[in-house]
CSV table of C-alpha atoms in Angstrom, one decimal:
chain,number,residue,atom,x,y,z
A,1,UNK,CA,8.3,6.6,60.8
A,2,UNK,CA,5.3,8.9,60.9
A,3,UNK,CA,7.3,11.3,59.1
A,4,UNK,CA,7.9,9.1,56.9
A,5,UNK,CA,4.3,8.5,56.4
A,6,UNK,CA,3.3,11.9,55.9
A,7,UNK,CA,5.7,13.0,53.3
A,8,UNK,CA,4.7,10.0,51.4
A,9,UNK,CA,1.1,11.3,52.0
A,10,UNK,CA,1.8,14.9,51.2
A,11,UNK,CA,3.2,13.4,47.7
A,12,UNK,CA,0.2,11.7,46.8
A,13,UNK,CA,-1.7,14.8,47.9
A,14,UNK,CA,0.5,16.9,45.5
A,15,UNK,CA,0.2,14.8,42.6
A,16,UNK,CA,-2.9,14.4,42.7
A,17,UNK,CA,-4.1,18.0,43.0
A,18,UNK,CA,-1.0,19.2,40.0
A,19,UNK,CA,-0.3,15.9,38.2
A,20,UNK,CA,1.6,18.4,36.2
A,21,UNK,CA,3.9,18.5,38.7
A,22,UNK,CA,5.8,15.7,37.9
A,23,UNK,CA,6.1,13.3,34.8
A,24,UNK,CA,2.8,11.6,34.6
A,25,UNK,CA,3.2,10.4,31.2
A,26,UNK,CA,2.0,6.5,31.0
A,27,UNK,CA,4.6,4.0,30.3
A,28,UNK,CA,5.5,3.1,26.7
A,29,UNK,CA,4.7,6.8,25.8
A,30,UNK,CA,7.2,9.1,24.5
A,31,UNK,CA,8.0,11.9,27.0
A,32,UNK,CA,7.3,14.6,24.1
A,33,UNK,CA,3.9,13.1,23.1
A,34,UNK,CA,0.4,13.2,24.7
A,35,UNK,CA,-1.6,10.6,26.4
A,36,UNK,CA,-3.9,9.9,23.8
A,37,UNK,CA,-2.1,10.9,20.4
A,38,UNK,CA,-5.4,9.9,18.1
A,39,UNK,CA,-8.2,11.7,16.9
A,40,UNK,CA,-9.7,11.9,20.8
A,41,UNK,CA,-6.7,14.6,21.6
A,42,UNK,CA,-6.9,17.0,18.6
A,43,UNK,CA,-10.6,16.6,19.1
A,44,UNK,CA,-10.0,18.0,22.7
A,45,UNK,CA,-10.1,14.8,24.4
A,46,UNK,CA,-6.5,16.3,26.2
A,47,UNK,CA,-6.1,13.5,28.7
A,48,UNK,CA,-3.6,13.9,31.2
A,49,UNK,CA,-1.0,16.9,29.9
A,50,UNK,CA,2.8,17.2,31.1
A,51,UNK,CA,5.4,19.9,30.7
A,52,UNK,CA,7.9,17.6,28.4
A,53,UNK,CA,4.8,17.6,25.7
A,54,UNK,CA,6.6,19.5,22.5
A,55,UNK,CA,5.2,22.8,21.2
A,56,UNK,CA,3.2,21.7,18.9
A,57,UNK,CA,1.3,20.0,21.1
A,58,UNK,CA,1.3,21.9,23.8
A,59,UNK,CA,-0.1,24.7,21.1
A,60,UNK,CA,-3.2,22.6,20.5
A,61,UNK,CA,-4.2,21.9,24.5
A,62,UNK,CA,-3.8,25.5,24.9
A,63,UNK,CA,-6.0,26.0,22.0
A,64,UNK,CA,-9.4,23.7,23.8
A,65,UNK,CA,-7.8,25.5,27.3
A,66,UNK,CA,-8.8,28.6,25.5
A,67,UNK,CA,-12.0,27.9,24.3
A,68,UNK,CA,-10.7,27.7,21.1
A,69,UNK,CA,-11.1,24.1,19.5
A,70,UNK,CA,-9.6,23.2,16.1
A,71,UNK,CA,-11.4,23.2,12.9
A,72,UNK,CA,-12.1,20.0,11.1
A,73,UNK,CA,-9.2,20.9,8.7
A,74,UNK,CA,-7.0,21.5,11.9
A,75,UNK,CA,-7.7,18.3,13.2
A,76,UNK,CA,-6.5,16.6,10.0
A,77,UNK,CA,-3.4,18.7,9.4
A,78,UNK,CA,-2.3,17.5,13.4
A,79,UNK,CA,-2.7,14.1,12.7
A,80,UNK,CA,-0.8,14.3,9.7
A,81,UNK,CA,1.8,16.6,10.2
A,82,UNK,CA,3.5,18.3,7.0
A,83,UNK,CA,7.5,16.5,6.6
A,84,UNK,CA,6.1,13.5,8.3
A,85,UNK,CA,4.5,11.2,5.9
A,86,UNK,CA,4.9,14.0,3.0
A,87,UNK,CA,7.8,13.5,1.4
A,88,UNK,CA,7.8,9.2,2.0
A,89,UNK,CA,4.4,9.6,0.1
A,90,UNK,CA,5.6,11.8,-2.4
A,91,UNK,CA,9.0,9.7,-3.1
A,92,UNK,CA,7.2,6.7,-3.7
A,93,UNK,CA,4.6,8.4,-6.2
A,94,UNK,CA,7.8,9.2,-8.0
A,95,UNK,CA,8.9,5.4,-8.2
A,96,UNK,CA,5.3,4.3,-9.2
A,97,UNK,CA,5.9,6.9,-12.1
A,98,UNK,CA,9.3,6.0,-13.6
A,99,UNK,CA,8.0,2.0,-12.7
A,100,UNK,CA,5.4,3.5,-15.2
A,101,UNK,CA,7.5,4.3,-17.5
A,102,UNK,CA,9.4,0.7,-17.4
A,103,UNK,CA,12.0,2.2,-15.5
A,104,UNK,CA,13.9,0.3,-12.6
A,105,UNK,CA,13.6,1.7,-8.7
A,106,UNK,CA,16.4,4.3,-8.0
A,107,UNK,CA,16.8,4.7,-4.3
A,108,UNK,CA,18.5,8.1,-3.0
A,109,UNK,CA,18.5,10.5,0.1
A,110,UNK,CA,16.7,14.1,0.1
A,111,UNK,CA,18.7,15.7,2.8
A,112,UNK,CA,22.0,17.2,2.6
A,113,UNK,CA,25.2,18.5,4.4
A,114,UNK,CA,25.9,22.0,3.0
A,115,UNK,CA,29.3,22.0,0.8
A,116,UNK,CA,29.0,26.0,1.0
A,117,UNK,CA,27.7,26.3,4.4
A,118,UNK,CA,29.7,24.0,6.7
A,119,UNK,CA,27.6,22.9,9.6
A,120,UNK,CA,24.1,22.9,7.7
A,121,UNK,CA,22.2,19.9,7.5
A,122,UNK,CA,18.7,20.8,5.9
A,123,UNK,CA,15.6,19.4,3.6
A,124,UNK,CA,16.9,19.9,-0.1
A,125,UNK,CA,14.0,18.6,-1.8
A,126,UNK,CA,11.0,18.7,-0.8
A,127,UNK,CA,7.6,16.7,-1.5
A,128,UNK,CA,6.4,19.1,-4.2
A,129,UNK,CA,9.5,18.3,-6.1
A,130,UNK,CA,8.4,14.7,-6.5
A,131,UNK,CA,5.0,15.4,-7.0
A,132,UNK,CA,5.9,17.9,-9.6
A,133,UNK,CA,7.9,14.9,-11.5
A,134,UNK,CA,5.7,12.3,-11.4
A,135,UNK,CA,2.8,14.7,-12.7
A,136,UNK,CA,5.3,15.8,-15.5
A,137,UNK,CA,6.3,12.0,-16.2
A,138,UNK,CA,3.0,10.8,-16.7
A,139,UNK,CA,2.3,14.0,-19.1
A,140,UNK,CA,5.3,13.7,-21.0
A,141,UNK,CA,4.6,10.0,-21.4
A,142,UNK,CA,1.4,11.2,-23.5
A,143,UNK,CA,3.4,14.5,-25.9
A,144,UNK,CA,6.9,13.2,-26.0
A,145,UNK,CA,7.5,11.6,-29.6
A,146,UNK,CA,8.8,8.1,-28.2
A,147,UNK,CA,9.8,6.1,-24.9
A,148,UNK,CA,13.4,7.1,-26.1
A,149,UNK,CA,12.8,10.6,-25.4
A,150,UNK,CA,10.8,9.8,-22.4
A,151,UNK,CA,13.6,7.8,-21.0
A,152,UNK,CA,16.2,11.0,-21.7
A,153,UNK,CA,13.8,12.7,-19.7
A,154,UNK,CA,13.7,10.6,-16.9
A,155,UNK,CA,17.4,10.4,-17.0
A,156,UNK,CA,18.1,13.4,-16.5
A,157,UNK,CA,15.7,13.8,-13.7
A,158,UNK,CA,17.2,11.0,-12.2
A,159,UNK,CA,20.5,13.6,-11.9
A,160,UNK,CA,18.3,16.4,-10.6
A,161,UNK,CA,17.7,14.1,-7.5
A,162,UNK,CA,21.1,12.8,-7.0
A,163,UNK,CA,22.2,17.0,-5.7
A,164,UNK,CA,19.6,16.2,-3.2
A,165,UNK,CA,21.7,14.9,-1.0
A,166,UNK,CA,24.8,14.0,-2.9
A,167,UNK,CA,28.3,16.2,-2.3
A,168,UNK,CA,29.5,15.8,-6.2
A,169,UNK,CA,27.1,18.1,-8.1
A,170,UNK,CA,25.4,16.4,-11.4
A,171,UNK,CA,24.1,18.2,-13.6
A,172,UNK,CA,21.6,17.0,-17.0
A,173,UNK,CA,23.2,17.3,-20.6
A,174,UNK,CA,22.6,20.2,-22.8
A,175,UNK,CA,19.5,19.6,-25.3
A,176,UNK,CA,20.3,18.2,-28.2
A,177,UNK,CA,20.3,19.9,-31.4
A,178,UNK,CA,16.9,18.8,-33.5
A,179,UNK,CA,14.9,17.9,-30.4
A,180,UNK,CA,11.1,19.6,-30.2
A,181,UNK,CA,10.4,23.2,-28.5
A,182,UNK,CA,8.7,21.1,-25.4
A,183,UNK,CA,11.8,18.9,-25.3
A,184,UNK,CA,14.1,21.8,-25.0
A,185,UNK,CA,12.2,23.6,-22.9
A,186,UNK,CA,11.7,20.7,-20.1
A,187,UNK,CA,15.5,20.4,-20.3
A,188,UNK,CA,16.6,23.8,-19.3
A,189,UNK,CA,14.7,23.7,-16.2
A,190,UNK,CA,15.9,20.7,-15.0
A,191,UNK,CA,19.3,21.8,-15.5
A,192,UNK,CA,18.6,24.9,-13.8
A,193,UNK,CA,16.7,22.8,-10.8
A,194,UNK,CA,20.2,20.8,-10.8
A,195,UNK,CA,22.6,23.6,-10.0
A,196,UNK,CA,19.8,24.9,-7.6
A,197,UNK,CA,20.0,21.5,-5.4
A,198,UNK,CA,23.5,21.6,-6.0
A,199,UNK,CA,23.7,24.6,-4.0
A,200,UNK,CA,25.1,26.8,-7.3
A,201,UNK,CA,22.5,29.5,-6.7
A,202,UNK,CA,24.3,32.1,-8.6
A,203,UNK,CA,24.1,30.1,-11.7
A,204,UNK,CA,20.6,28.5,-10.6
A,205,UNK,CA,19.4,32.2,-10.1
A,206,UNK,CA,20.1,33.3,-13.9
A,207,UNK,CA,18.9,30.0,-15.4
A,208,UNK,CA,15.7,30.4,-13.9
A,209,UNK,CA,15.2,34.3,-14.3
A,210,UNK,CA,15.8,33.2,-18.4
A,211,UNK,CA,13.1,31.0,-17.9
A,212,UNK,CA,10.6,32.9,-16.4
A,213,UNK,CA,11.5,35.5,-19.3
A,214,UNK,CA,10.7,32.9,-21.8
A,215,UNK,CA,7.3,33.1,-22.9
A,216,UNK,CA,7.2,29.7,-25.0
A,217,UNK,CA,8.4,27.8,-21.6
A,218,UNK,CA,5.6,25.6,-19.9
A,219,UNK,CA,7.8,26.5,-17.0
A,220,UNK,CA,7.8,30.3,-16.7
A,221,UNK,CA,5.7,30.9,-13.8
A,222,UNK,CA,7.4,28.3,-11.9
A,223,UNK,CA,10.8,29.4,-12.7
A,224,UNK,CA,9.7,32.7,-11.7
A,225,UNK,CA,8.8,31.4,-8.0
A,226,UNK,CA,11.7,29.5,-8.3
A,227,UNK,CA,13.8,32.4,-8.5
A,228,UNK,CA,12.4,33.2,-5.0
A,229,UNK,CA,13.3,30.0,-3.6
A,230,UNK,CA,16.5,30.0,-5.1
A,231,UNK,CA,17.5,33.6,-3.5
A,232,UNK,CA,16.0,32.3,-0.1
A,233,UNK,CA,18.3,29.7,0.2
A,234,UNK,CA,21.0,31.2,-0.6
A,235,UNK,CA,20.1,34.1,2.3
A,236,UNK,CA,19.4,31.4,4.6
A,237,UNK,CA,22.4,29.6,4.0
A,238,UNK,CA,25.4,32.2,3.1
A,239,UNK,CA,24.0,35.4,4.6
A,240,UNK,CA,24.6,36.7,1.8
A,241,UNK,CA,23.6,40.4,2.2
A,242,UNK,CA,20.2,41.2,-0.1
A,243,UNK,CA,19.5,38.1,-1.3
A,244,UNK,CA,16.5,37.4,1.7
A,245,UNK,CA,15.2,41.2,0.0
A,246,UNK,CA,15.6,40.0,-3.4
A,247,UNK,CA,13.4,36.7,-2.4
A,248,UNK,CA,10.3,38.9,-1.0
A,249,UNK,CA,11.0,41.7,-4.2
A,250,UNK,CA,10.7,38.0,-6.5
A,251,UNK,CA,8.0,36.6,-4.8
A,252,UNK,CA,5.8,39.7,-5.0
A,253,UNK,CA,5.7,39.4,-8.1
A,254,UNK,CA,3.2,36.5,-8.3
A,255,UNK,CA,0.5,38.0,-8.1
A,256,UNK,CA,-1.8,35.2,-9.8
A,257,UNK,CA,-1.7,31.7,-10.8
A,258,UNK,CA,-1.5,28.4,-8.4
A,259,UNK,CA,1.8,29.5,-6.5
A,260,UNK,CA,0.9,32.7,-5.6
A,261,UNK,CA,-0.2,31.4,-2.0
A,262,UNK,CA,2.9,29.3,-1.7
A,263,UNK,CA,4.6,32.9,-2.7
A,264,UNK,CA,3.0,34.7,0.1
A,265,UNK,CA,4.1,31.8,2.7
A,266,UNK,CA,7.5,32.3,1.6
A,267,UNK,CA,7.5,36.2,2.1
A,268,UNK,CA,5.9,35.4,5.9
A,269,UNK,CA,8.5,33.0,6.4
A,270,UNK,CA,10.9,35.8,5.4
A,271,UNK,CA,9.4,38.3,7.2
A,272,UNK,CA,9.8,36.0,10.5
A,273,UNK,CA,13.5,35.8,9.8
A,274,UNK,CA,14.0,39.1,9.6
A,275,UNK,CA,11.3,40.4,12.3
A,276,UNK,CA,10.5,38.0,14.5
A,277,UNK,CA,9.3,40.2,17.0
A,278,UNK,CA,6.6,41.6,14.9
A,279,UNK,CA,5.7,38.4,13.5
A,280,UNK,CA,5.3,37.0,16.7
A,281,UNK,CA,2.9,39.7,17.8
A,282,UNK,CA,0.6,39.1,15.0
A,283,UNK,CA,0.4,35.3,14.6
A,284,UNK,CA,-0.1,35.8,18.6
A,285,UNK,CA,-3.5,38.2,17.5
A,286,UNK,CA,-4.7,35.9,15.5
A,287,UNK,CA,-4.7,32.9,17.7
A,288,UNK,CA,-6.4,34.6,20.2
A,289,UNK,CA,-9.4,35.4,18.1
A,290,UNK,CA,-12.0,33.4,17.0
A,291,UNK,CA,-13.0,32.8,13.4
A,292,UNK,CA,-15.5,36.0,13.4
A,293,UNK,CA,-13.4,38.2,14.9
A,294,UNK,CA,-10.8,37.4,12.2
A,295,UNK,CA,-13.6,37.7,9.7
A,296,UNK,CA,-14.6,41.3,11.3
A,297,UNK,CA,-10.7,42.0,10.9
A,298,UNK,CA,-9.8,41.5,7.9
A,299,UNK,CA,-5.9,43.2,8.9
A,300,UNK,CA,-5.6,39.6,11.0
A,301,UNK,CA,-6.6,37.4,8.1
């Protein structure tokens, strides 16, 4: 019984003195999440930390443990991680826009199950692709010549969407013959945007590189970063030998303009595919150094 006793004892003294040790999480909180998941913990406020937290969480403790506290901007990005609320945000900014328009709700997925790559699952469209829509609808709404022509547009966005998770590829009419330069213009890229969610990157890939040659198209620079995005996913999903090369040689090439830092995020995304070694080594730099040190070293920026 005293043995009994004492081990009991000697469990309480353990737990106490490396609560770590075992799962201390408090009931009703998901093994993966902190103690206090609120402002309080990405202000520092760590509460009580276990080993099932997930990385990015445990990447933020170590952060205070290190003396090195998130920024204000930080703090927000944490609490509102990108893919979270996003893309639901995004989506629904879309339906407010074609409700605009005195169009009905469409509802449809944004994920899909590779028909090229058996076994792949991934994000197809993203956020911006919605935000870029609604932004263009509510433009278009104002240049177009009619609601008739606003509608055709809408349509054939609609069909855009429906690759982003649908198997049976769909892809916008041709332009008809008569309609304006701006008509024509907003048509070829969303047929090319079609066979890119589609997963037809070889026919995606030369609709947007005519594009981006196209000096009268609104949408030159972004078909030009497009290209990029197009040759990334096909690297990513076929292996296809040169295409991850060909994105970084595309996205170089925006050197100005409002996608040129979304440019250089894709080439370090890249880059970590194919090094991640090196990449490894110099994200682990700049974590480790405080905001002047990074300013003294401008090579770690």
């Amino acid at each position: 019984m005293k043995t009994g006793f004492r081990l009991a004892g000697a469990a309480l003294f353990v737990s106490a003195i490396f609560p770590c040790a075992i799962d201390t999480s408090p009931l009703f909180v998901p093994r993966h999440r902190p103690e206090k998941l609120n402002s309080a913990f990405v202000r520092g406020k760590l509460g009580i930390l276990t080993p099932t937290l997930s990385e990015e969480y445990k990447l933020i403790a170590w952060r205070y443990l290190s003396g090195l506290p998130l920024s204000q901007q930080e703090q927000v990005a944490a609490l509102s991680p990108p893919g979270v609320d996003g893309s639901s945000k995004a989506i629904e900014q879309w339906r407010k826009a074609r409700e605009s328009a005195g169009l009905p709700v469409i509802y449809f997925g944004t994920a899909k199950v590779s028909r090229i790559a058996p076994g792949n699952f991934y994000d197809n469209c993203l956020d911006s692709a919605f935000t870029t829509a609604s932004e263009t609808l509510a433009d278009r709404m104002q240049r177009y010549p009619g609601k008739q022509a606003v509608a055709s547009w809408v349509q054939a966005q609609d069909q855009v969407f429906k690759n982003c998770s649908g198997e049976m590829p769909v892809y916008p009419p041709d332009p008809d013959p008569g309609t304006s330069e701006l008509e024509r213009a907003d048509r070829m890229y969303q047929i090319a945007a079609a066979h890119f969610h589609a997963e037809d990157f070889d026919d995606a890939e030369a609709r947007f590189r005519a594009i981006a040659a196209d000096a009268r198209s609104p949408w030159r620079d972004t078909a030009a970063y497009m290209t990029g995005r197009v040759l990334l996913r096909d690297g990513t999903l076929t292996g296809r030998t040169g295409a991850l090369e060909s994105a970084v040689s595309a996205m170089a090439k925006i050197t100005t303009g409002p996608l040129h830092d979304s440019a250089q995020g894709m080439i370090g995304y890249i880059n970590s595919l194919q090094d991640p070694a090196s990449v490894l080594k110099s994200l682990s730099i700049k974590l480790t150094l405080s905001k002047d040190e990074t300013v003294l070293n401008p090579a770690m920026a």
